[in-house]
Tab-separated table of C-alpha atoms in Angstrom:
chain	number	residue	atom	x	y	z
A	398	MET	CA	58.594	68.211	211.889
A	399	SER	CA	61.792	67.466	212.651
A	400	ALA	CA	64.784	67.765	210.062
A	401	PRO	CA	65.541	64.597	208.346
A	402	ALA	CA	69.505	63.717	209.313
A	403	PHE	CA	71.594	64.329	205.869
A	404	THR	CA	72.754	61.239	204.188
A	405	PRO	CA	75.863	62.285	202.651
A	406	PRO	CA	76.347	61.552	198.945
A	407	ALA	CA	77.374	57.711	198.938
A	408	ARG	CA	81.173	56.738	199.080
A	409	PRO	CA	80.274	53.457	196.757
A	410	GLU	CA	79.246	55.839	194.030
A	411	PHE	CA	82.744	57.769	193.982
A	412	LEU	CA	84.463	54.117	194.064
A	413	ARG	CA	82.566	52.968	190.761
A	414	ASP	CA	83.323	56.360	189.139
A	415	ARG	CA	87.550	55.242	189.209
A	416	ARG	CA	87.008	51.974	187.817
A	417	PRO	CA	86.441	52.577	183.980
A	418	SER	CA	86.815	48.702	183.108
A	419	VAL	CA	82.670	49.105	184.217
A	420	PRO	CA	80.999	51.160	181.687
A	421	VAL	CA	77.959	53.018	183.251
A	422	HIS	CA	75.745	51.551	181.106
A	423	ARG	CA	76.205	48.208	182.940
A	424	ARG	CA	76.134	49.123	186.574
A	425	PRO	CA	73.674	47.043	188.022
A	426	VAL	CA	72.308	49.236	190.027
A	427	LEU	CA	71.351	51.319	187.242
A	428	ALA	CA	70.011	48.139	184.933
A	429	GLU	CA	67.796	47.413	188.261
A	430	ARG	CA	66.310	50.417	188.361
A	431	HIS	CA	65.289	51.066	184.873
A	432	THR	CA	63.362	47.394	185.283
A	433	SER	CA	61.725	47.960	187.996
A	434	PRO	CA	61.263	52.124	188.422
A	435	VAL	CA	58.173	51.778	191.282
A	436	ALA	CA	59.131	48.699	193.342
A	437	ALA	CA	61.653	50.201	195.002
A	438	PRO	CA	61.042	49.658	198.754
A	439	ALA	CA	60.734	53.058	200.874
A	440	ALA	CA	63.602	51.688	203.334
A	441	ILE	CA	65.959	52.372	200.345
A	442	ALA	CA	63.682	55.013	198.928
A	443	LEU	CA	63.686	57.434	201.920
A	444	PRO	CA	67.321	58.611	201.877
A	445	ILE	CA	67.856	59.289	198.503
A	446	ALA	CA	66.626	62.943	198.584
A	447	PRO	CA	66.250	63.936	202.863
A	448	ALA	CA	65.711	67.513	202.101
A	449	VAL	CA	63.017	67.425	199.522
A	450	VAL	CA	60.738	64.631	199.924
A	451	VAL	CA	60.887	64.095	203.007
A	452	GLU	CA	59.311	67.364	204.081
A	453	SER	CA	56.352	66.626	201.636
A	454	ARG	CA	54.644	64.887	204.397
A	455	GLY	CA	51.666	63.030	202.806
A	456	VAL	CA	52.943	62.567	199.040
A	457	SER	CA	55.142	59.151	198.513
A	458	THR	CA	58.192	58.981	199.572
A	459	HIS	CA	58.959	56.951	196.024
A	460	PHE	CA	59.709	58.888	193.092
A	461	GLY	CA	57.048	60.592	190.762
A	462	ALA	CA	55.450	63.156	189.114
A	463	GLY	CA	54.054	64.273	192.638
A	464	SER	CA	58.005	64.185	194.598
A	465	GLY	CA	58.372	66.432	191.728
A	466	VAL	CA	55.840	68.897	192.375
A	467	VAL	CA	56.790	69.162	195.593
A	468	SER	CA	60.614	69.101	194.448
A	469	ALA	CA	59.614	72.323	192.363
A	470	LEU	CA	57.662	74.389	194.522
A	471	PRO	CA	61.421	76.523	195.616
A	472	ILE	CA	62.283	76.939	192.132
A	473	VAL	CA	58.854	77.973	190.888
A	474	ILE	CA	58.290	80.313	193.530
A	475	GLY	CA	61.602	81.708	192.949
A	476	TYR	CA	61.354	82.247	188.752
A	477	PHE	CA	57.946	83.553	188.985
A	478	PRO	CA	58.765	87.573	190.040
A	479	VAL	CA	62.540	87.231	188.068
A	480	ALA	CA	60.140	86.545	184.991
A	481	PHE	CA	57.803	89.190	185.622
A	482	ALA	CA	60.953	91.229	186.221
A	483	LEU	CA	62.228	89.964	182.450
A	484	GLY	CA	58.509	90.788	181.569
A	485	ILE	CA	58.631	94.221	182.905
A	486	MET	CA	62.216	95.138	181.220
A	487	ALA	CA	60.994	94.101	177.882
A	488	ALA	CA	57.659	96.214	177.949
A	489	THR	CA	59.443	99.168	179.185
A	490	MET	CA	62.001	98.774	176.335
A	491	LYS	CA	58.587	98.399	173.743
A	492	LEU	CA	59.980	95.048	172.295
A	493	SER	CA	57.709	92.984	170.832
A	494	PHE	CA	55.689	90.272	173.054
A	495	MET	CA	55.661	87.656	171.072
A	496	ALA	CA	59.504	88.129	170.537
A	497	THR	CA	59.627	88.124	174.603
A	498	ALA	CA	57.766	85.419	174.727
A	499	LEU	CA	58.811	82.575	172.422
A	500	MET	CA	61.979	83.925	174.026
A	501	SER	CA	61.331	82.693	177.825
A	502	LEU	CA	59.155	80.010	175.945
A	503	ILE	CA	62.505	78.540	173.721
A	504	VAL	CA	65.793	80.112	175.098
A	505	TYR	CA	64.465	79.633	178.640
A	506	ALA	CA	68.118	80.888	179.981
A	507	GLY	CA	67.210	83.212	182.491
A	508	SER	CA	70.735	85.191	183.057
A	509	SER	CA	71.370	85.150	179.415
A	510	GLN	CA	67.488	86.427	178.455
A	511	PHE	CA	67.962	89.702	180.582
A	512	VAL	CA	71.860	90.173	178.890
A	513	ALA	CA	70.189	89.932	175.481
A	514	LEU	CA	67.614	92.429	176.845
A	515	SER	CA	69.734	95.371	177.609
A	516	LEU	CA	72.165	94.558	174.599
A	517	LEU	CA	69.201	94.974	172.267
A	518	GLY	CA	68.535	98.134	173.998
A	519	ALA	CA	72.301	99.665	173.349
A	520	GLY	CA	71.573	98.514	170.050
A	521	ALA	CA	73.936	95.814	169.753
A	522	SER	CA	74.344	93.334	166.798
A	523	GLY	CA	72.546	90.433	166.279
A	524	TRP	CA	75.790	88.356	165.999
A	525	THR	CA	77.051	90.209	169.417
A	526	ILE	CA	73.875	88.898	171.267
A	527	VAL	CA	73.752	85.536	169.821
A	528	LEU	CA	77.709	84.946	170.484
A	529	THR	CA	77.146	86.265	174.037
A	530	THR	CA	74.514	84.443	174.700
A	531	PHE	CA	76.756	81.331	173.805
A	532	VAL	CA	79.095	82.295	175.647
A	533	VAL	CA	76.613	82.887	178.918
A	534	ASN	CA	74.897	79.403	178.348
A	535	PHE	CA	77.919	77.042	178.156
A	536	ARG	CA	77.910	76.442	182.127
A	537	HIS	CA	74.660	73.975	180.626
A	538	PHE	CA	77.110	72.197	179.084
A	539	LEU	CA	79.083	71.199	182.536
A	540	MET	CA	76.127	70.668	183.670
A	541	SER	CA	74.614	68.058	181.435
A	542	LEU	CA	77.784	66.379	181.356
A	543	SER	CA	77.562	65.952	185.153
A	544	LEU	CA	73.980	65.203	184.706
A	545	SER	CA	74.115	62.469	182.292
A	546	ARG	CA	76.361	60.446	184.698
A	547	HIS	CA	73.529	59.685	186.502
A	548	LEU	CA	71.016	58.839	184.059
A	549	SER	CA	72.647	56.976	181.453
A	550	SER	CA	70.067	54.593	181.756
A	551	TRP	CA	67.378	56.941	180.304
A	552	PRO	CA	66.755	56.275	176.535
A	553	ARG	CA	68.096	59.057	174.117
A	554	SER	CA	65.236	61.041	173.676
A	555	ARG	CA	64.055	61.453	177.097
A	556	ARG	CA	68.012	62.432	177.981
A	557	ILE	CA	67.555	65.238	175.065
A	558	LEU	CA	64.581	66.373	176.032
A	559	LEU	CA	65.662	67.330	179.985
A	560	GLY	CA	68.280	68.817	178.218
A	561	LEU	CA	66.682	71.219	176.804
A	562	GLN	CA	64.961	72.162	180.414
A	563	LEU	CA	68.317	72.355	181.771
A	564	THR	CA	68.651	75.237	183.459
A	565	ASP	CA	71.047	76.191	186.416
A	566	GLU	CA	67.981	75.875	189.739
A	567	THR	CA	66.644	72.678	187.576
A	568	PHE	CA	70.697	70.984	187.501
A	569	ALA	CA	71.135	71.727	190.916
A	570	LEU	CA	68.057	70.305	192.410
A	571	LEU	CA	67.975	67.093	190.037
A	572	GLN	CA	71.890	66.475	189.998
A	573	SER	CA	71.680	66.039	194.423
A	574	GLN	CA	68.580	63.848	193.813
A	575	ALA	CA	70.069	61.907	191.086
A	576	ALA	CA	73.309	61.270	192.541
A	577	ARG	CA	72.437	58.901	194.709
A	578	LYS	CA	69.437	57.610	192.735
A	579	ASP	CA	68.062	58.053	189.408
A	580	PRO	CA	64.608	59.640	190.624
A	581	GLY	CA	63.218	58.731	186.853
A	582	GLU	CA	61.303	60.090	184.284
A	583	ALA	CA	57.688	61.401	186.023
A	584	HIS	CA	60.068	63.220	189.157
A	585	CYS	CA	62.544	64.799	186.397
A	586	PHE	CA	59.870	66.086	184.141
A	587	ALA	CA	57.367	67.246	186.662
A	588	VAL	CA	60.349	69.330	187.783
A	589	THR	CA	61.529	70.878	184.825
A	590	HIS	CA	58.160	71.240	183.196
A	591	LEU	CA	56.656	73.328	186.477
A	592	ALA	CA	60.028	75.018	186.546
A	593	HIS	CA	59.346	76.293	183.002
A	594	ALA	CA	55.822	77.151	183.282
A	595	SER	CA	56.972	79.390	186.103
A	596	TRP	CA	59.540	81.080	183.836
A	597	PHE	CA	56.941	81.306	180.517
A	598	LEU	CA	54.081	82.313	182.494
A	599	GLY	CA	55.749	84.897	184.927
A	600	THR	CA	57.205	86.528	181.664
A	601	ILE	CA	53.726	86.853	179.837
A	602	VAL	CA	51.863	88.392	182.779
A	603	GLY	CA	54.878	90.818	183.945
A	604	TYR	CA	54.570	91.782	180.048
A	605	TRP	CA	51.152	93.002	180.456
A	606	VAL	CA	50.871	94.243	183.731
A	607	SER	CA	54.050	96.133	183.808
A	608	TRP	CA	52.017	99.479	184.873
A	609	LEU	CA	51.848	97.572	188.386
A	610	LEU	CA	55.442	97.931	188.862
A	611	PRO	CA	55.322	96.200	192.248
A	612	ASP	CA	58.965	96.093	194.089
A	613	THR	CA	59.300	92.360	194.458
A	614	LYS	CA	62.789	93.466	195.891
A	615	GLN	CA	61.124	94.190	199.440
A	616	PHE	CA	59.825	90.667	200.023
A	617	GLY	CA	62.974	89.372	199.836
A	618	LEU	CA	62.382	86.806	197.307
A	619	ASP	CA	65.129	87.504	194.970
A	620	PHE	CA	66.736	85.725	197.328
A	621	ALA	CA	65.128	81.983	196.504
A	622	MET	CA	67.650	81.190	193.731
A	623	CYS	CA	71.088	81.876	196.020
A	624	GLY	CA	68.727	79.955	199.275
A	625	MET	CA	68.349	76.711	196.576
A	626	PHE	CA	72.006	77.225	195.501
A	627	ILE	CA	73.491	77.317	199.085
A	628	ALA	CA	71.323	74.075	200.220
A	629	MET	CA	72.498	72.502	197.237
A	630	ILE	CA	75.942	73.923	197.516
A	631	VAL	CA	76.233	72.299	201.407
A	632	LEU	CA	74.480	69.200	200.185
A	633	GLN	CA	77.629	68.654	197.779
A	634	ALA	CA	80.511	69.820	200.988
A	635	ALA	CA	81.250	66.546	201.709
A	636	ASN	CA	84.729	66.479	202.262
A	637	ARG	CA	87.301	69.458	202.112
A	638	MET	CA	88.509	68.858	198.761
A	639	MET	CA	84.447	69.500	197.434
A	640	VAL	CA	84.436	72.706	200.140
A	641	LEU	CA	87.943	73.971	198.925
A	642	ALA	CA	86.795	73.413	195.257
A	643	GLY	CA	83.449	75.482	195.831
A	644	LEU	CA	85.754	78.179	197.383
A	645	SER	CA	88.075	78.486	194.948
A	646	ALA	CA	85.445	78.624	192.248
A	647	ALA	CA	84.214	81.915	194.474
A	648	ALA	CA	86.924	82.992	194.710
A	649	ILE	CA	88.526	83.180	191.397
A	650	ALA	CA	84.585	84.010	189.809
A	651	ILE	CA	84.700	87.335	191.858
A	652	THR	CA	88.283	87.688	191.118
A	653	LEU	CA	87.263	87.264	187.236
A	654	LYS	CA	84.373	89.341	187.765
A	655	ALA	CA	86.171	92.331	189.103
A	656	ALA	CA	89.011	92.073	186.191
A	657	GLY	CA	85.907	93.331	183.621
A	658	PHE	CA	86.073	89.477	182.460
A	659	GLY	CA	82.560	89.980	181.589
A	660	PRO	CA	79.766	86.839	180.503
A	661	GLY	CA	82.250	84.148	180.665
A	662	ALA	CA	83.173	84.500	184.893
A	663	VAL	CA	81.264	81.875	185.942
A	664	LEU	CA	82.481	79.204	183.208
A	665	PHE	CA	85.971	79.451	183.996
A	666	ALA	CA	85.430	79.780	187.802
A	667	ALA	CA	83.814	76.222	187.533
A	668	ILE	CA	86.074	75.010	185.277
A	669	LEU	CA	89.115	76.291	187.152
A	670	GLY	CA	87.748	75.278	190.558
A	671	ALA	CA	86.361	71.693	189.716
A	672	GLY	CA	90.125	71.178	187.932
A	673	ILE	CA	91.550	72.109	191.979
A	674	GLY	CA	89.628	70.007	193.261
A	675	MET	CA	90.684	67.328	191.128
A	676	GLY	CA	94.186	68.322	192.016
A	677	MET	CA	93.423	68.483	195.439
A	678	GLU	CA	92.464	64.229	195.196
A	679	LYS	CA	94.835	63.223	192.959
A	680	TRP	CA	97.743	65.309	195.195
A	681	ASN	CA	96.157	63.614	198.103
A	682	SER	CA	95.967	60.171	197.100
A	683	ARG	CA	99.822	60.270	195.875
A	684	SER	CA	100.912	61.365	199.386
A	685	SER	CA	98.823	58.621	201.575
B	1422	MET	CA	64.686	96.665	165.037
B	1423	GLU	CA	62.489	95.085	162.551
B	1424	PHE	CA	60.338	92.254	164.212
B	1425	THR	CA	61.692	89.335	161.535
B	1426	GLN	CA	65.488	90.111	162.542
B	1427	LEU	CA	64.514	89.947	166.300
B	1428	LEU	CA	62.591	86.607	165.540
B	1429	ILE	CA	66.191	85.521	163.641
B	1430	ILE	CA	67.941	86.634	167.020
B	1431	VAL	CA	65.499	84.537	169.344
B	1432	PHE	CA	66.005	81.203	167.217
B	1433	GLY	CA	70.154	82.168	166.962
B	1434	MET	CA	70.037	82.645	170.956
B	1435	ALA	CA	67.601	79.216	171.014
B	1436	LEU	CA	69.825	77.554	169.480
B	1437	VAL	CA	73.223	78.427	171.116
B	1438	THR	CA	71.671	77.474	174.325
B	1439	ALA	CA	69.739	74.538	173.265
B	1440	VAL	CA	73.208	72.758	171.650
B	1441	PRO	CA	75.209	72.615	174.797
B	1442	ARG	CA	72.472	71.588	177.091
B	1443	ILE	CA	71.741	68.507	174.906
B	1444	VAL	CA	75.230	67.336	173.599
B	1445	PRO	CA	76.170	65.676	176.943
B	1446	LEU	CA	73.412	64.745	178.071
B	1447	GLY	CA	72.103	62.995	174.875
B	1448	PHE	CA	75.603	61.680	173.022
B	1449	LEU	CA	77.727	61.390	175.971
B	1450	ALA	CA	75.864	59.676	178.505
B	1451	GLY	CA	77.177	56.338	179.251
B	1452	ARG	CA	80.423	56.509	177.673
B	1453	PRO	CA	83.431	55.348	179.633
B	1454	MET	CA	85.799	58.588	180.394
B	1455	PRO	CA	89.289	58.783	181.507
B	1456	ILE	CA	89.675	58.494	185.316
B	1457	TRP	CA	90.811	62.686	185.306
B	1458	PHE	CA	87.797	63.544	183.685
B	1459	GLU	CA	85.446	61.408	186.303
B	1460	VAL	CA	86.968	62.879	188.747
B	1461	TRP	CA	86.785	66.230	187.790
B	1462	LEU	CA	83.755	65.707	186.668
B	1463	LYS	CA	82.682	65.019	190.623
B	1464	TYR	CA	83.660	69.301	191.301
B	1465	VAL	CA	81.881	70.304	188.403
B	1466	PRO	CA	78.510	70.902	190.477
B	1467	ILE	CA	79.617	72.676	193.771
B	1468	SER	CA	82.029	74.717	191.923
B	1469	ILE	CA	79.590	76.064	189.137
B	1470	LEU	CA	76.981	76.525	192.311
B	1471	SER	CA	79.592	78.290	194.404
B	1472	ALA	CA	80.406	80.507	191.350
B	1473	MET	CA	76.741	81.920	190.159
B	1474	LEU	CA	76.173	81.922	194.084
B	1475	ILE	CA	79.052	84.493	194.921
B	1476	VAL	CA	78.650	86.572	191.806
B	1477	ASP	CA	74.618	86.641	192.515
B	1478	VAL	CA	75.577	87.586	196.497
B	1479	VAL	CA	78.215	90.807	195.873
B	1480	TRP	CA	78.420	91.468	192.246
B	1481	ARG	CA	75.134	94.278	192.910
B	1482	GLU	CA	74.733	96.755	189.722
B	1483	ASN	CA	77.576	95.788	188.128
B	1484	GLU	CA	80.034	96.125	190.605
B	1485	LEU	CA	81.708	94.448	193.471
B	1486	ASP	CA	79.359	95.506	196.792
B	1487	LEU	CA	81.429	93.834	199.963
B	1488	SER	CA	80.185	96.153	202.409
B	1489	PRO	CA	77.808	94.715	205.323
B	1490	ALA	CA	75.921	97.815	205.502
B	1491	THR	CA	74.884	97.972	201.936
B	1492	ASN	CA	74.845	94.995	201.155
B	1493	LEU	CA	72.174	92.580	202.985
B	1494	MET	CA	72.250	90.004	200.797
B	1495	MET	CA	75.483	88.740	202.381
B	1496	HIS	CA	74.066	88.186	205.970
B	1497	ALA	CA	71.264	86.611	204.307
B	1498	THR	CA	73.406	84.553	202.913
B	1499	LEU	CA	75.378	83.782	206.022
B	1500	ILE	CA	72.338	82.478	207.615
B	1501	ALA	CA	71.259	80.583	205.199
B	1502	PHE	CA	74.387	78.599	204.975
B	1503	LEU	CA	73.807	78.288	208.777
B	1504	ILE	CA	70.022	76.983	208.285
B	1505	ALA	CA	71.734	74.652	205.715
B	1506	TRP	CA	74.142	73.386	207.789
B	1507	TYR	CA	72.030	72.372	210.680
B	1508	THR	CA	68.730	71.342	209.427
B	1509	ARG	CA	69.915	69.577	205.420
B	1510	SER	CA	66.456	70.802	204.148
B	1511	LEU	CA	66.140	72.835	201.067
B	1512	PHE	CA	62.790	74.185	202.368
B	1513	ALA	CA	63.964	75.537	205.375
B	1514	THR	CA	66.736	77.051	203.589
B	1515	VAL	CA	65.085	79.050	200.734
B	1516	ALA	CA	62.500	80.300	203.332
B	1517	GLY	CA	64.579	81.334	206.188
B	1518	GLY	CA	67.181	83.214	203.498
B	1519	VAL	CA	64.095	84.905	202.169
B	1520	ILE	CA	62.468	85.913	205.351
B	1521	VAL	CA	65.693	87.019	206.618
B	1522	LEU	CA	66.359	89.724	203.698
B	1523	ALA	CA	62.672	90.746	204.312
B	1524	LEU	CA	63.679	91.418	207.682
B	1525	LEU	CA	66.943	92.960	206.834
B	1526	ARG	CA	65.131	95.628	204.229
B	1527	HIS	CA	62.113	95.973	206.380
B	1528	PHE	CA	64.215	97.487	208.972
B	1529	SER	CA	67.203	99.206	207.728
């Protein structure tokens, strides 16, 4: 199977964004999408998410629950061992099973759960743990904001439900798909539910079979999430300013980390990196 | 630590995690925003993904590890970038990176 040609994020979308006189919810494309979600001809549906959907030979090239399941596979495969490790960690700390499972179910934010466990182990106060969780997870605000531009035709209740299950990985995937065309509720919820289930089940299984202590690292599975980020970064890197924003954010993140900045490093790096991209774009449009 | 206290912490964590996730999607979608803000927002995904990636790759065991000899993730990252660039495929990138890392660990 040959790799599908890559279609960079469509220019017109970006041009539309610069005209605030047209309210987002009245954009013709979105309105049409909302009334006939299934009727889009395959020729149009095909280039939307070439990296994910076209690979699913046999599965419809339309967005739907099926394409969601296929898209979610790398996340499901990536989440399970990480959640497994989380479960092991909680079990070795003798944390209650109920609390561990509940955390994966209702907090559902990987890195902050690991941080919370290590804070609990260090005997930190509840306030410290909750506040740290807030700082670590506030980056989801930016992700939710970014995604909200593409899904504004959805009913509010559904947008809120999707927001509840927003993680780094589901965001990376859904944003790259939604940036080209609204993938629809069935697709998006198939992705988020499966990812959530994988995380939850991984935690439980890890907790109960912690005595097995398998070294998941030898399989290189801890790279699955990184690989996913890399693919999404490359898909986003449509021009020099995008690349510059990404490189700046990376440089800032690592500088802040090395300076002992702790949990907020990624958030601040993302804000500043995007600011540099914006600055470059303004500067370019002025000088040309 | 008491179980009820632990439960309160977990619910607190859930609350402070859910609110930032919900507010923009639920209450800011479709609102007109200043142009500069929309331009800035366009650069948020790549910035946030890059920041998360670099921390995952070079921040090992609470310190910076830029040594090619000990940090095998860096090699896998480089190769995964090449795969992503040429194939534009999510699956090939993830699978390629995982295989490269597993092989590197096996032979080192």
